[in-house]
Amino acid sequence: MAGPASRRTGSSNAGRCILFTLIAIIVLLGLIVLITWLVIRPKKLVYTIESGKASGFELHKNHLNASFHFCLKAYNPNRRVALYYDSIQAFVFYDDQRIAFQTLEPFFQPRHNATRLEFKTMGQSVALPNSVAKDLRLEKASGDIELEIRLKARIRFKVGVWKSSHYNLKVFCSNVEIHPNSTRTFKQKECDVDT
Ligand SMILES: *[C@@H]1O[C@H](CO)[C@@H](O)[C@H](O)[C@H]1NC(C)=O
Ligand SMILES: *[C@@H]1O[C@H](CO)[C@@H](O)[C@H](O)[C@H]1NC(C)=O
Ligand SMILES: *[C@@H]1O[C@H](CO)[C@@H](O)[C@H](O)[C@H]1NC(C)=O
């Protein structure tokens, strides 16, 4: 007589046990994530254009020749996270037109480190839309040319011996003013980061 009833309690006990185990596992995983996050305390990466120069800036009809030389500071404020930059490309834009680009050397950035990246790049006979060439001519005559520098990188994070998979990093440095024709000092520019 007691058979089916006790079997029922038995199975519901087992169900409860599985449920509690699941909850315990979820809580434990949550705690691990929270503690890991508190220990690592990830901070945003900071990029700054520290200097910029252009030379040989010539505009003929709608074709541009120019050489650029930029110095970018990549700052990793994290005390427990290091970074692999497995590939990096730097681009120079004017009015959303790409006018030059450069592939940079991959590097490893230790924890809490600032690394300066220099790149020299050239745009040769770059064809520009009429309106863009016109604006550029006006800005050149004024002595201030406003560019945008963009970086595209594939990065991995390293915490202790653990390495993450790849992430795409995009950096936008807008309103970077260069003065091709004068000795005016360059104004540093902090960039926006998108991971
Ligand atoms: C740009 O450089 C190329 C190669 O040196 C030259 O043929 C061309 O005329 C130059 N264009 C301008 C706008 O200076
Ligand atoms: C940052 O790391 C690079 C590469 O390991 C090293 O050459 C440089 O001295 C470091 N800079 C600072 C400020 O620690
Ligand atoms: C730019 O340089 C040229 C000579 O290379 C000079 O004739 C011109 O006056 C300069 N323009 C400005 C705005 O400094």
Coordinates of N, CA, C and O and ligand atoms in Angstrom, one line a residue, residues 74 107-116, ligand 2:
A74 N 49.5 54.5 -26.3 CA 48.5 53.4 -25.9 C 48.8 53.1 -24.4 O 49.9 52.7 -24.1
F107 N 52.6 43.8 -31.1 CA 53.4 43.9 -29.9 C 52.6 43.4 -28.7 O 51.4 43.2 -28.7
F108 N 53.3 43.1 -27.6 CA 52.8 42.7 -26.4 C 52.8 43.9 -25.4 O 53.9 44.5 -25.2
Q109 N 51.7 44.2 -24.8 CA 51.7 45.3 -23.8 C 51.6 44.8 -22.4 O 50.5 44.2 -22.1
P110 N 52.6 44.9 -21.6 CA 52.5 44.4 -20.2 C 51.4 45.1 -19.4 O 50.8 46.1 -19.9
R111 N 51.2 44.7 -18.2 CA 50.3 45.3 -17.3 C 50.7 46.7 -17.0 O 51.9 47.0 -16.9
H112 N 49.8 47.6 -16.7 CA 50.1 49.0 -16.3 C 51.2 49.6 -17.1 O 52.2 50.0 -16.5
N113 N 51.0 49.7 -18.4 CA 52.1 50.1 -19.2 C 51.6 51.2 -20.3 O 50.5 51.1 -20.7
A114 N 52.5 52.1 -20.6 CA 52.2 53.0 -21.7 C 53.2 52.7 -22.8 O 54.4 52.7 -22.5
T115 N 52.7 52.5 -24.0 CA 53.6 52.3 -25.1 C 53.3 53.3 -26.2 O 52.2 53.6 -26.5
R116 N 54.4 53.9 -26.7 CA 54.2 54.9 -27.7 C 54.4 54.3 -29.1 O 55.4 53.6 -29.3
Ligands
LIG2 C1 55.9 49.3 -21.6 O1 56.2 48.1 -22.3 C2 57.2 48.2 -23.3 C3 57.3 46.8 -23.9 O2 57.5 45.8 -23.0 C4 58.5 48.6 -22.6 O3 59.5 48.8 -23.6 C5 58.3 50.0 -22.0 O4 59.4 50.4 -21.3 C6 57.1 49.9 -21.0 N1 56.8 51.3 -20.5 C7 56.5 51.6 -19.3 C8 56.2 53.0 -18.9 O5 56.5 50.7 -18.4

